[in-house]
PDB file of C-alpha atoms in Angstrom:
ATOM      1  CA  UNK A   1     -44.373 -36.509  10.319  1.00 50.00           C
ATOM      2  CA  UNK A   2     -42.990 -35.686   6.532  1.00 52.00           C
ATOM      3  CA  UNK A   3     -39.846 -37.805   7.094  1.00 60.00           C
ATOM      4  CA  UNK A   4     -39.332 -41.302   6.629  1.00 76.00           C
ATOM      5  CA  UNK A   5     -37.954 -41.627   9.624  1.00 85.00           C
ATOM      6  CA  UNK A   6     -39.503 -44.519  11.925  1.00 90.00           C
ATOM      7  CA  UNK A   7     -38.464 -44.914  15.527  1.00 93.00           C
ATOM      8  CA  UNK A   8     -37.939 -48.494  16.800  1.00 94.00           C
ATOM      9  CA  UNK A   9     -38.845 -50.727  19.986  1.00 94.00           C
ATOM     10  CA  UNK A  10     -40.294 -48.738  22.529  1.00 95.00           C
ATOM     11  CA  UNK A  11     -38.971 -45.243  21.176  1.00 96.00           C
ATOM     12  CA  UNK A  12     -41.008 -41.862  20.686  1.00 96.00           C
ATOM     13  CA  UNK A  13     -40.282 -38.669  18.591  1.00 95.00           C
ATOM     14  CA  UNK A  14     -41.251 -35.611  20.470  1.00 95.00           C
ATOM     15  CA  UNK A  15     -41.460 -32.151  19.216  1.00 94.00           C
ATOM     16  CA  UNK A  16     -40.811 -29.488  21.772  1.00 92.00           C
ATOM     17  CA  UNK A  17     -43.957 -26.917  22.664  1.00 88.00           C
ATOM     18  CA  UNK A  18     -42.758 -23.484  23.123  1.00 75.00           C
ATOM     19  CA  UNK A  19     -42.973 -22.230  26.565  1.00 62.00           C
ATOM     20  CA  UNK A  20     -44.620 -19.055  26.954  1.00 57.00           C
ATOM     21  CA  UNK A  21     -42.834 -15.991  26.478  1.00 55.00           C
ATOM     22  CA  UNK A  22     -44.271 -13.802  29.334  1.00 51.00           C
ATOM     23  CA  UNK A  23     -44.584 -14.748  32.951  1.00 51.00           C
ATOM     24  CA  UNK A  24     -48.315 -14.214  34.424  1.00 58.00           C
ATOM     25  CA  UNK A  25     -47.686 -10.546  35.617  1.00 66.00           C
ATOM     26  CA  UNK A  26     -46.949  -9.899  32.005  1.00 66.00           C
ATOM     27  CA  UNK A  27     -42.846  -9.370  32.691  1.00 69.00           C
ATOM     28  CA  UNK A  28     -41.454 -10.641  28.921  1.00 66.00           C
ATOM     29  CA  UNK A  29     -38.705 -13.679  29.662  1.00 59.00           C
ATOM     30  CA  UNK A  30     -35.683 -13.034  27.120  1.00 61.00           C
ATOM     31  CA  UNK A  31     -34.035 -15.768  25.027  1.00 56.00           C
ATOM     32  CA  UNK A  32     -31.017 -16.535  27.213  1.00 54.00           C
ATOM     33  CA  UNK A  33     -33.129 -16.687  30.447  1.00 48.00           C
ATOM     34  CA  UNK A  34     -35.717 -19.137  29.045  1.00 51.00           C
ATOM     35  CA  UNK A  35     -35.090 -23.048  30.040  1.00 60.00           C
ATOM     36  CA  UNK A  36     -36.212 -25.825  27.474  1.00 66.00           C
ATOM     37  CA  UNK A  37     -39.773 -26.757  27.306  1.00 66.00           C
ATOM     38  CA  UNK A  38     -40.269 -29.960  28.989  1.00 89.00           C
ATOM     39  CA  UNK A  39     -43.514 -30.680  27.251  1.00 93.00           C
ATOM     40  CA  UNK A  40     -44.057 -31.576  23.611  1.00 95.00           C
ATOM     41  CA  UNK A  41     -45.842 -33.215  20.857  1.00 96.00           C
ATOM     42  CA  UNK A  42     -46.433 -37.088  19.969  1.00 96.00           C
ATOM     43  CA  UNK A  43     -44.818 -37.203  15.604  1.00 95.00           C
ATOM     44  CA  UNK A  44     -44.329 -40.532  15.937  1.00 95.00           C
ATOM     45  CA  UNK A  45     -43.698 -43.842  18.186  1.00 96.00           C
ATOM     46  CA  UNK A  46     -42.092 -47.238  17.967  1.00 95.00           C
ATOM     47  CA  UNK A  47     -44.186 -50.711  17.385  1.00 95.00           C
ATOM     48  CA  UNK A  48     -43.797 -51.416  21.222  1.00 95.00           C
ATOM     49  CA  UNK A  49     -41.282 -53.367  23.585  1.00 92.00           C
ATOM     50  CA  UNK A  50     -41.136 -56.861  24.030  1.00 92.00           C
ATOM     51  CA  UNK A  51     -41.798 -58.252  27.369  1.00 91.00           C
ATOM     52  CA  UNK A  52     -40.377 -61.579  28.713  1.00 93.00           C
ATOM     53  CA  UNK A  53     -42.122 -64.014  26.477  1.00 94.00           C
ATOM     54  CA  UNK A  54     -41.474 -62.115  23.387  1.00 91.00           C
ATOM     55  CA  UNK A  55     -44.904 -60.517  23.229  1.00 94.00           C
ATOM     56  CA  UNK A  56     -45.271 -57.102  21.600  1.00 94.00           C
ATOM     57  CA  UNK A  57     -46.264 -54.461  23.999  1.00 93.00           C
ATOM     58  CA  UNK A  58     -47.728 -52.029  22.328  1.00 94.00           C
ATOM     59  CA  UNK A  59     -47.118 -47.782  23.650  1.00 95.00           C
ATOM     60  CA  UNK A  60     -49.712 -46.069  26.324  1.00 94.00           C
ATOM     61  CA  UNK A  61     -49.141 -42.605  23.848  1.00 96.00           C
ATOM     62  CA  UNK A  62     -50.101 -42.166  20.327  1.00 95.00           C
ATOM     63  CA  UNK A  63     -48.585 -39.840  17.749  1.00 95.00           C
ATOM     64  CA  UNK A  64     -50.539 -36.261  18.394  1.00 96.00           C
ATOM     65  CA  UNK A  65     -50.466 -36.441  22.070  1.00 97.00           C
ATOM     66  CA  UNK A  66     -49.481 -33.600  24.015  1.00 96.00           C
ATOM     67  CA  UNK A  67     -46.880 -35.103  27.084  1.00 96.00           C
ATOM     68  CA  UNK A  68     -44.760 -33.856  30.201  1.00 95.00           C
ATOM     69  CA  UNK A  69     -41.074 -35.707  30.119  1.00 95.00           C
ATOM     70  CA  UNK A  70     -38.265 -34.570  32.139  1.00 90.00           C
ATOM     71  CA  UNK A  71     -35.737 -31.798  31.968  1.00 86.00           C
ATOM     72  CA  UNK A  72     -32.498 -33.926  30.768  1.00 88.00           C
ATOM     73  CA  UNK A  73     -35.186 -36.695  29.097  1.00 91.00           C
ATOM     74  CA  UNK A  74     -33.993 -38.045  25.534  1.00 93.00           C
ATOM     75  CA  UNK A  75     -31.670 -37.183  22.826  1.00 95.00           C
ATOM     76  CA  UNK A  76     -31.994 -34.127  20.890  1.00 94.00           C
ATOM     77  CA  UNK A  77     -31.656 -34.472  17.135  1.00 94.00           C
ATOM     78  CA  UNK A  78     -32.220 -32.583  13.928  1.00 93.00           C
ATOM     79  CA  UNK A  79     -34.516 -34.272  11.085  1.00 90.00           C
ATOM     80  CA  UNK A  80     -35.739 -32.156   8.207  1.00 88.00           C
ATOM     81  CA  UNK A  81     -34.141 -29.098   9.137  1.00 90.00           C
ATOM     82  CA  UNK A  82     -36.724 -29.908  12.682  1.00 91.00           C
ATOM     83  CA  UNK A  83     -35.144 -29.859  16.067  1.00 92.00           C
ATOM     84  CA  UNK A  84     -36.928 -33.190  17.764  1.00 94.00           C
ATOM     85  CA  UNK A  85     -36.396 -35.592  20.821  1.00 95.00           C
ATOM     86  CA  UNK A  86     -35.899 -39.376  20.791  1.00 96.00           C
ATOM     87  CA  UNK A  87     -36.848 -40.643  24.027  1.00 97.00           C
ATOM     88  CA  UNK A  88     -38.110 -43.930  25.481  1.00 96.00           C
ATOM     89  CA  UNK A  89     -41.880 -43.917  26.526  1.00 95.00           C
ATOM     90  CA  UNK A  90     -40.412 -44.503  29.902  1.00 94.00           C
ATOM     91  CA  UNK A  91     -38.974 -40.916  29.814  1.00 95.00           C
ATOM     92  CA  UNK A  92     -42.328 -39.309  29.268  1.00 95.00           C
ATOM     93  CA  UNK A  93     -43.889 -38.701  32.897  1.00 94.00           C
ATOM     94  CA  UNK A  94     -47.724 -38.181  31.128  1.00 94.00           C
ATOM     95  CA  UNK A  95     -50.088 -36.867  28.699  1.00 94.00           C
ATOM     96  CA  UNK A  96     -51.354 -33.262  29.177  1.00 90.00           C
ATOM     97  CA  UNK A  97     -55.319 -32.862  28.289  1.00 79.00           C
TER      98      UNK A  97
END
């Protein structure tokens, strides 16, 4: 990620994969009847949460992983012109591949 932007705790910066533009019978999907992608690509993650004895826990995903999260999962902001998510590990349901 070109930003200097660093998420904290247990935080992740998602960028949204484009969902295909066709269905499988080939019928093209326009703009207005396309729903957000709900999977996405690891730019970059927080040092970890602290469990109860102060210990860092470090995050399951790494920047550069592919991962599923929910429909209404994180909060969408702009960085360097870049529409991204900030979500909490917790939102992400997995890593695709």
């Amino acid at each position: 990620m070109a930003t200097s932007f660093r998420p904290l705790h247990d935080r992740v910066v998602v960028e949204r994969i484009e969902a295909e533009q066709k269905t499988a019978g080939g019928i093209i999907i326009p703009d207005t009847a396309k729903e957000k992608p709900q999977e996405g690509k690891v730019l970059a993650v927080g040092p970890g949460a602290r469990d109860e004895s102060g210990k860092l826990v470090p995050l399951d995903v790494k920047v550069g992983d592919r991962v599923l999260f929910g429909k209404w999962s994180g909060t969408e902001v702009k960085i360097d012109g870049k529409d991204l998510l900030i979500m909490k590990e917790s939102d992400i349901m997995g890593i695709v591949g």
